[in-house]
PDB file of C-alpha atoms in Angstrom:
ATOM      1  CA  VAL A 364      69.159 255.536  95.957  1.00 63.00           C
ATOM      2  CA  THR A 365      67.327 256.692  99.053  1.00 59.00           C
ATOM      3  CA  GLY A 366      67.540 259.821 101.200  1.00 53.00           C
ATOM      4  CA  VAL A 367      67.378 259.704 105.011  1.00 52.00           C
ATOM      5  CA  GLN A 368      67.014 262.894 107.248  1.00 50.00           C
ATOM      6  CA  THR A 369      69.508 262.106 110.007  1.00 51.00           C
ATOM      7  CA  CYS A 370      73.245 262.188 110.305  1.00 48.00           C
ATOM      8  CA  ALA A 371      75.907 263.406 112.824  1.00 58.00           C
ATOM      9  CA  LEU A 372      74.356 266.502 112.994  1.00 71.00           C
ATOM     10  CA  PRO A 373      70.631 266.649 113.665  1.00 74.00           C
ATOM     11  CA  ILE A 374      68.600 266.373 110.642  1.00 80.00           C
ATOM     12  CA  SER A 375      71.421 267.299 108.463  1.00 90.00           C
ATOM     13  CA  GLY A 376      70.522 264.024 106.136  1.00 92.00           C
ATOM     14  CA  ALA A 377      72.255 261.372 104.303  1.00 95.00           C
ATOM     15  CA  VAL A 378      71.727 259.406 101.119  1.00 96.00           C
ATOM     16  CA  TYR A 379      72.055 255.619 100.914  1.00 96.00           C
ATOM     17  CA  VAL A 380      73.188 254.075  97.803  1.00 95.00           C
ATOM     18  CA  PHE A 381      72.194 250.422  96.870  1.00 94.00           C
ATOM     19  CA  SER A 382      73.363 248.253  93.748  1.00 90.00           C
ATOM     20  CA  ARG A 383      71.786 245.036  92.678  1.00 90.00           C
ATOM     21  CA  ASP A 384      73.839 241.907  92.552  1.00 89.00           C
ATOM     22  CA  SER A 385      74.156 239.004  90.049  1.00 90.00           C
ATOM     23  CA  THR A 386      71.193 237.396  92.134  1.00 92.00           C
ATOM     24  CA  ASN A 387      69.064 240.355  91.863  1.00 91.00           C
ATOM     25  CA  GLY A 388      69.794 241.360  95.412  1.00 94.00           C
ATOM     26  CA  TRP A 389      70.306 244.793  96.870  1.00 94.00           C
ATOM     27  CA  ASN A 390      73.273 245.744  98.807  1.00 92.00           C
ATOM     28  CA  GLN A 391      74.283 248.948 100.371  1.00 93.00           C
ATOM     29  CA  THR A 392      77.295 250.293  98.404  1.00 92.00           C
ATOM     30  CA  ASP A 393      77.810 253.877  99.852  1.00 94.00           C
ATOM     31  CA  LYS A 394      76.434 256.537 102.184  1.00 95.00           C
ATOM     32  CA  LEU A 395      76.602 260.050 100.739  1.00 96.00           C
ATOM     33  CA  ILE A 396      76.660 263.088 103.199  1.00 95.00           C
ATOM     34  CA  SER A 397      76.741 266.682 102.457  1.00 95.00           C
ATOM     35  CA  PRO A 398      80.223 268.252 101.933  1.00 94.00           C
ATOM     36  CA  GLN A 399      79.008 271.120 104.023  1.00 90.00           C
ATOM     37  CA  PRO A 400      76.547 269.333 106.656  1.00 88.00           C
ATOM     38  CA  ALA A 401      74.454 271.872 108.722  1.00 88.00           C
ATOM     39  CA  HIS A 402      71.855 271.228 111.403  1.00 86.00           C
ATOM     40  CA  HIS A 403      68.304 270.837 109.798  1.00 85.00           C
ATOM     41  CA  GLY A 404      70.103 271.239 106.324  1.00 90.00           C
ATOM     42  CA  LEU A 405      67.821 268.344 105.021  1.00 94.00           C
ATOM     43  CA  PHE A 406      70.295 266.740 102.550  1.00 96.00           C
ATOM     44  CA  GLY A 407      68.578 264.003 100.891  1.00 96.00           C
ATOM     45  CA  TRP A 408      65.185 265.993 100.803  1.00 96.00           C
ATOM     46  CA  SER A 409      65.376 265.448  97.007  1.00 97.00           C
ATOM     47  CA  ILE A 410      67.327 262.931  94.915  1.00 98.00           C
ATOM     48  CA  SER A 411      67.959 262.036  91.194  1.00 98.00           C
ATOM     49  CA  LEU A 412      69.847 259.311  89.599  1.00 97.00           C
ATOM     50  CA  ASP A 413      71.013 259.137  85.991  1.00 95.00           C
ATOM     51  CA  GLN A 414      73.506 256.435  85.174  1.00 92.00           C
ATOM     52  CA  ASP A 415      76.782 257.166  87.293  1.00 94.00           C
ATOM     53  CA  ARG A 416      75.539 260.425  88.515  1.00 96.00           C
ATOM     54  CA  ILE A 417      73.338 261.309  91.504  1.00 97.00           C
ATOM     55  CA  LEU A 418      71.920 264.955  92.253  1.00 98.00           C
ATOM     56  CA  VAL A 419      70.744 265.708  95.952  1.00 98.00           C
ATOM     57  CA  GLY A 420      69.171 268.748  97.097  1.00 97.00           C
ATOM     58  CA  ALA A 421      69.466 270.144 100.682  1.00 95.00           C
ATOM     59  CA  MET A 422      66.625 272.498 100.710  1.00 93.00           C
ATOM     60  CA  ARG A 423      67.538 274.197 104.137  1.00 91.00           C
ATOM     61  CA  GLU A 424      71.192 273.942 104.068  1.00 91.00           C
ATOM     62  CA  ARG A 425      73.066 277.294 104.465  1.00 83.00           C
ATOM     63  CA  SER A 426      69.442 278.778 104.966  1.00 81.00           C
ATOM     64  CA  LYS A 427      68.849 279.353 101.335  1.00 88.00           C
ATOM     65  CA  GLY A 428      69.320 275.812 100.016  1.00 93.00           C
ATOM     66  CA  SER A 429      71.896 273.649  98.246  1.00 95.00           C
ATOM     67  CA  ALA A 430      72.311 270.829  95.949  1.00 97.00           C
ATOM     68  CA  TYR A 431      75.405 268.505  95.200  1.00 98.00           C
ATOM     69  CA  LEU A 432      76.322 266.222  92.274  1.00 98.00           C
ATOM     70  CA  PHE A 433      78.078 262.993  92.882  1.00 98.00           C
ATOM     71  CA  GLU A 434      79.779 260.715  90.335  1.00 96.00           C
ATOM     72  CA  GLU A 435      80.539 256.990  90.815  1.00 95.00           C
ATOM     73  CA  SER A 436      84.028 256.044  90.684  1.00 90.00           C
ATOM     74  CA  ASP A 437      85.301 253.997  87.711  1.00 87.00           C
ATOM     75  CA  ASP A 438      87.439 251.632  89.608  1.00 85.00           C
ATOM     76  CA  GLY A 439      84.434 249.402  90.544  1.00 77.00           C
ATOM     77  CA  SER A 440      84.505 250.024  94.251  1.00 82.00           C
ATOM     78  CA  GLY A 441      80.967 251.558  94.320  1.00 83.00           C
ATOM     79  CA  ASN A 442      82.092 254.858  95.943  1.00 90.00           C
ATOM     80  CA  TRP A 443      80.795 257.980  94.902  1.00 96.00           C
ATOM     81  CA  ALA A 444      82.608 261.602  95.033  1.00 96.00           C
ATOM     82  CA  ASN A 445      81.161 265.124  95.128  1.00 97.00           C
ATOM     83  CA  THR A 446      81.967 266.834  91.867  1.00 97.00           C
ATOM     84  CA  ALA A 447      80.070 270.009  91.739  1.00 97.00           C
ATOM     85  CA  ALA A 448      77.892 272.183  94.107  1.00 97.00           C
ATOM     86  CA  PHE A 449      75.185 274.515  93.570  1.00 97.00           C
ATOM     87  CA  PHE A 450      73.708 277.133  95.882  1.00 94.00           C
ATOM     88  CA  GLY A 451      70.635 279.279  96.357  1.00 84.00           C
ATOM     89  CA  ALA A 452      70.876 282.945  95.472  1.00 77.00           C
ATOM     90  CA  GLN A 453      71.143 285.393  98.393  1.00 69.00           C
ATOM     91  CA  ASN A 454      67.546 286.083  98.398  1.00 69.00           C
ATOM     92  CA  SER A 455      66.322 282.513  97.799  1.00 73.00           C
ATOM     93  CA  LEU A 456      64.732 279.955  99.913  1.00 80.00           C
ATOM     94  CA  GLU A 457      64.318 276.315  99.636  1.00 90.00           C
ATOM     95  CA  PHE A 458      66.514 275.707  96.678  1.00 94.00           C
ATOM     96  CA  GLY A 459      66.872 272.108  96.265  1.00 96.00           C
ATOM     97  CA  TRP A 460      63.351 271.279  97.188  1.00 96.00           C
ATOM     98  CA  SER A 461      63.188 269.433  93.710  1.00 97.00           C
ATOM     99  CA  VAL A 462      66.013 268.283  91.481  1.00 98.00           C
ATOM    100  CA  ASP A 463      66.454 266.334  88.397  1.00 98.00           C
ATOM    101  CA  LEU A 464      69.405 265.316  86.416  1.00 96.00           C
ATOM    102  CA  TRP A 465      69.540 264.257  82.625  1.00 93.00           C
ATOM    103  CA  LYS A 466      72.971 263.818  80.873  1.00 90.00           C
ATOM    104  CA  ASN A 467      74.569 267.258  80.917  1.00 91.00           C
ATOM    105  CA  LEU A 468      71.572 269.208  82.355  1.00 94.00           C
ATOM    106  CA  ILE A 469      70.464 269.784  85.790  1.00 96.00           C
ATOM    107  CA  VAL A 470      67.238 271.294  87.125  1.00 97.00           C
ATOM    108  CA  ILE A 471      66.453 272.603  90.529  1.00 96.00           C
ATOM    109  CA  GLY A 472      63.542 273.787  91.895  1.00 95.00           C
ATOM    110  CA  SER A 473      63.471 276.877  94.364  1.00 92.00           C
ATOM    111  CA  PRO A 474      59.670 277.489  95.391  1.00 89.00           C
ATOM    112  CA  LEU A 475      60.308 280.159  97.983  1.00 78.00           C
ATOM    113  CA  GLY A 476      62.487 282.482  96.255  1.00 63.00           C
ATOM    114  CA  PRO A 477      64.429 284.613  95.186  1.00 61.00           C
ATOM    115  CA  PHE A 478      62.369 287.494  96.667  1.00 62.00           C
ATOM    116  CA  THR A 479      61.957 290.553  94.646  1.00 65.00           C
ATOM    117  CA  GLY A 480      59.080 291.838  96.864  1.00 64.00           C
ATOM    118  CA  ALA A 481      56.770 290.916  99.653  1.00 58.00           C
ATOM    119  CA  ILE A 482      55.757 287.796  97.820  1.00 58.00           C
ATOM    120  CA  PRO A 483      58.518 285.228  96.792  1.00 61.00           C
ATOM    121  CA  ASP A 484      59.047 284.567  93.182  1.00 72.00           C
ATOM    122  CA  ASP A 485      58.896 280.807  92.760  1.00 84.00           C
ATOM    123  CA  ALA A 486      61.703 279.710  90.334  1.00 89.00           C
ATOM    124  CA  VAL A 487      63.391 276.826  88.749  1.00 93.00           C
ATOM    125  CA  PHE A 488      66.970 277.019  87.795  1.00 93.00           C
ATOM    126  CA  VAL A 489      68.605 275.034  84.796  1.00 94.00           C
ATOM    127  CA  TYR A 490      72.378 274.289  84.657  1.00 94.00           C
ATOM    128  CA  SER A 491      74.488 273.113  81.877  1.00 92.00           C
ATOM    129  CA  GLU A 492      77.680 271.209  81.537  1.00 92.00           C
ATOM    130  CA  ASP A 493      80.541 272.315  79.158  1.00 89.00           C
ATOM    131  CA  SER A 494      83.130 270.149  77.514  1.00 88.00           C
ATOM    132  CA  ASP A 495      85.436 270.916  80.573  1.00 90.00           C
ATOM    133  CA  GLY A 496      83.051 269.564  82.879  1.00 91.00           C
ATOM    134  CA  GLU A 497      82.215 272.881  84.450  1.00 93.00           C
ATOM    135  CA  TRP A 498      78.679 273.993  85.261  1.00 95.00           C
ATOM    136  CA  SER A 499      76.898 277.131  84.614  1.00 93.00           C
ATOM    137  CA  LEU A 500      73.406 278.519  84.874  1.00 93.00           C
ATOM    138  CA  LEU A 501      71.542 278.238  81.516  1.00 91.00           C
ATOM    139  CA  LYS A 502      68.168 279.656  82.368  1.00 91.00           C
ATOM    140  CA  GLN A 503      66.035 280.743  85.316  1.00 90.00           C
ATOM    141  CA  LEU A 504      62.545 279.696  84.643  1.00 91.00           C
ATOM    142  CA  VAL A 505      59.390 281.281  86.070  1.00 88.00           C
ATOM    143  CA  GLY A 506      55.770 280.544  85.426  1.00 85.00           C
ATOM    144  CA  SER A 507      54.094 282.600  82.675  1.00 83.00           C
ATOM    145  CA  ASP A 508      51.054 283.520  85.221  1.00 79.00           C
ATOM    146  CA  SER A 509      52.837 282.950  88.396  1.00 69.00           C
ATOM    147  CA  SER A 510      51.964 285.230  91.239  1.00 67.00           C
ATOM    148  CA  GLY A 511      54.413 283.936  93.664  1.00 71.00           C
ATOM    149  CA  ASN A 512      53.905 281.441  96.617  1.00 75.00           C
ATOM    150  CA  ASP A 513      52.085 278.972  94.432  1.00 84.00           C
ATOM    151  CA  GLY A 514      54.546 276.147  94.875  1.00 87.00           C
ATOM    152  CA  PHE A 515      56.132 276.539  91.405  1.00 91.00           C
ATOM    153  CA  GLY A 516      59.237 274.294  91.352  1.00 92.00           C
ATOM    154  CA  THR A 517      57.908 271.944  94.174  1.00 93.00           C
ATOM    155  CA  SER A 518      58.505 269.064  91.478  1.00 95.00           C
ATOM    156  CA  VAL A 519      60.508 269.228  88.405  1.00 97.00           C
ATOM    157  CA  ASN A 520      61.418 266.810  85.606  1.00 96.00           C
ATOM    158  CA  ILE A 521      63.675 267.042  82.700  1.00 94.00           C
ATOM    159  CA  SER A 522      64.066 265.013  79.692  1.00 90.00           C
ATOM    160  CA  ARG A 523      64.896 265.347  75.785  1.00 84.00           C
ATOM    161  CA  ALA A 524      61.421 266.646  75.567  1.00 86.00           C
ATOM    162  CA  GLY A 525      61.912 269.680  77.900  1.00 90.00           C
ATOM    163  CA  VAL A 526      61.355 270.582  81.165  1.00 94.00           C
ATOM    164  CA  LEU A 527      58.163 269.878  83.506  1.00 94.00           C
ATOM    165  CA  VAL A 528      57.529 272.206  86.699  1.00 94.00           C
ATOM    166  CA  GLY A 529      54.752 271.354  89.223  1.00 92.00           C
ATOM    167  CA  ALA A 530      53.030 274.321  90.964  1.00 90.00           C
ATOM    168  CA  PHE A 531      50.701 272.466  93.207  1.00 87.00           C
ATOM    169  CA  GLN A 532      49.200 275.590  94.959  1.00 84.00           C
ATOM    170  CA  ASN A 533      48.391 277.385  91.697  1.00 79.00           C
ATOM    171  CA  ASN A 534      44.834 278.756  91.957  1.00 73.00           C
ATOM    172  CA  THR A 535      44.114 279.386  88.141  1.00 77.00           C
ATOM    173  CA  ASN A 536      41.475 276.725  87.985  1.00 77.00           C
ATOM    174  CA  GLY A 537      40.538 276.894  91.747  1.00 74.00           C
ATOM    175  CA  TRP A 538      42.124 277.287  95.069  1.00 79.00           C
ATOM    176  CA  HIS A 539      45.212 275.183  95.296  1.00 72.00           C
ATOM    177  CA  SER A 540      43.930 273.111  92.173  1.00 77.00           C
ATOM    178  CA  GLY A 541      47.595 273.150  90.871  1.00 85.00           C
ATOM    179  CA  ALA A 542      49.239 273.409  87.443  1.00 87.00           C
ATOM    180  CA  VAL A 543      52.224 272.032  85.431  1.00 91.00           C
ATOM    181  CA  TYR A 544      54.278 274.284  83.403  1.00 92.00           C
ATOM    182  CA  ILE A 545      55.770 272.713  80.188  1.00 92.00           C
ATOM    183  CA  PHE A 546      59.031 274.296  78.942  1.00 91.00           C
ATOM    184  CA  VAL A 547      60.420 273.315  75.603  1.00 86.00           C
ATOM    185  CA  PRO A 548      63.746 274.685  74.516  1.00 78.00           C
ATOM    186  CA  GLU A 549      62.592 275.933  70.896  1.00 60.00           C
ATOM    187  CA  ALA A 550      59.146 277.422  72.138  1.00 43.00           C
ATOM    188  CA  SER A 551      59.217 281.171  72.742  1.00 37.00           C
ATOM    189  CA  SER A 552      56.171 280.830  75.287  1.00 33.00           C
ATOM    190  CA  VAL A 553      55.361 278.835  77.925  1.00 36.00           C
ATOM    191  CA  ALA A 554      52.667 276.351  77.916  1.00 37.00           C
ATOM    192  CA  TYR A 555      50.816 275.019  80.753  1.00 31.00           C
ATOM    193  CA  LEU A 556      48.410 272.164  81.757  1.00 33.00           C
ATOM    194  CA  LEU A 557      45.784 272.794  84.449  1.00 33.00           C
ATOM    195  CA  MET A 558      44.791 269.924  86.815  1.00 32.00           C
ATOM    196  CA  ALA A 559      41.838 270.193  89.085  1.00 27.00           C
ATOM    197  CA  MET A 560      41.767 266.957  90.267  1.00 30.00           C
ATOM    198  CA  ALA A 561      42.421 267.704  94.005  1.00 32.00           C
ATOM    199  CA  ALA A 562      44.256 269.978  96.110  1.00 32.00           C
ATOM    200  CA  PHE A 563      47.994 269.465  96.154  1.00 33.00           C
ATOM    201  CA  PHE A 564      47.760 267.119  93.458  1.00 39.00           C
ATOM    202  CA  LEU A 565      51.084 267.771  92.019  1.00 39.00           C
ATOM    203  CA  ARG A 566      53.736 267.073  94.491  1.00 41.00           C
ATOM    204  CA  ALA A 567      55.572 264.710  92.309  1.00 42.00           C
ATOM    205  CA  ALA A 568      55.102 265.607  88.671  1.00 47.00           C
ATOM    206  CA  ARG A 569      56.919 263.122  86.412  1.00 44.00           C
ATOM    207  CA  ILE A 570      57.255 262.485  82.728  1.00 43.00           C
TER     208      ILE A 570
END
């Protein structure tokens, strides 16, 4: 799966889906576009693949940002259909900058919002799917010491162990030294690891 920032509308974005054949070659099987394409929407800015599902972020769409879930058809055609949509809050910005998908959980980063004052409160949103296939907000994550505008949510990852959130502009250990926040479902507090190797080191935190 690869995201591209071009479509019928300038910079609205697209995602190209490739599958591997019996000879280990790769062939394009589908092209995904936003159900609500917009100029400079940046659909495909972030993508996550988990088995027969693809989550796509469009961080500038609708001004606030969006994310869309696609599921592969079970008829063997290789086509994908949009089954759910997620939108940033009224006072959010760049919702969908980062996305990740694992089983029935979705994580979406919004490193510039929602605003509750002069400085944006960087946030990450966790959604869960119920037995009827409906998605709802499970938790809004914020850094234990985040002062806003530190890039919290620029990168996200979810697995059985919990959620990782990168904040590449966190200044706790030096200017823009960065930090990773670890959220564990059973824990009542937030643990974090400081990384001081280089400025902007944590643009792509992965487990």
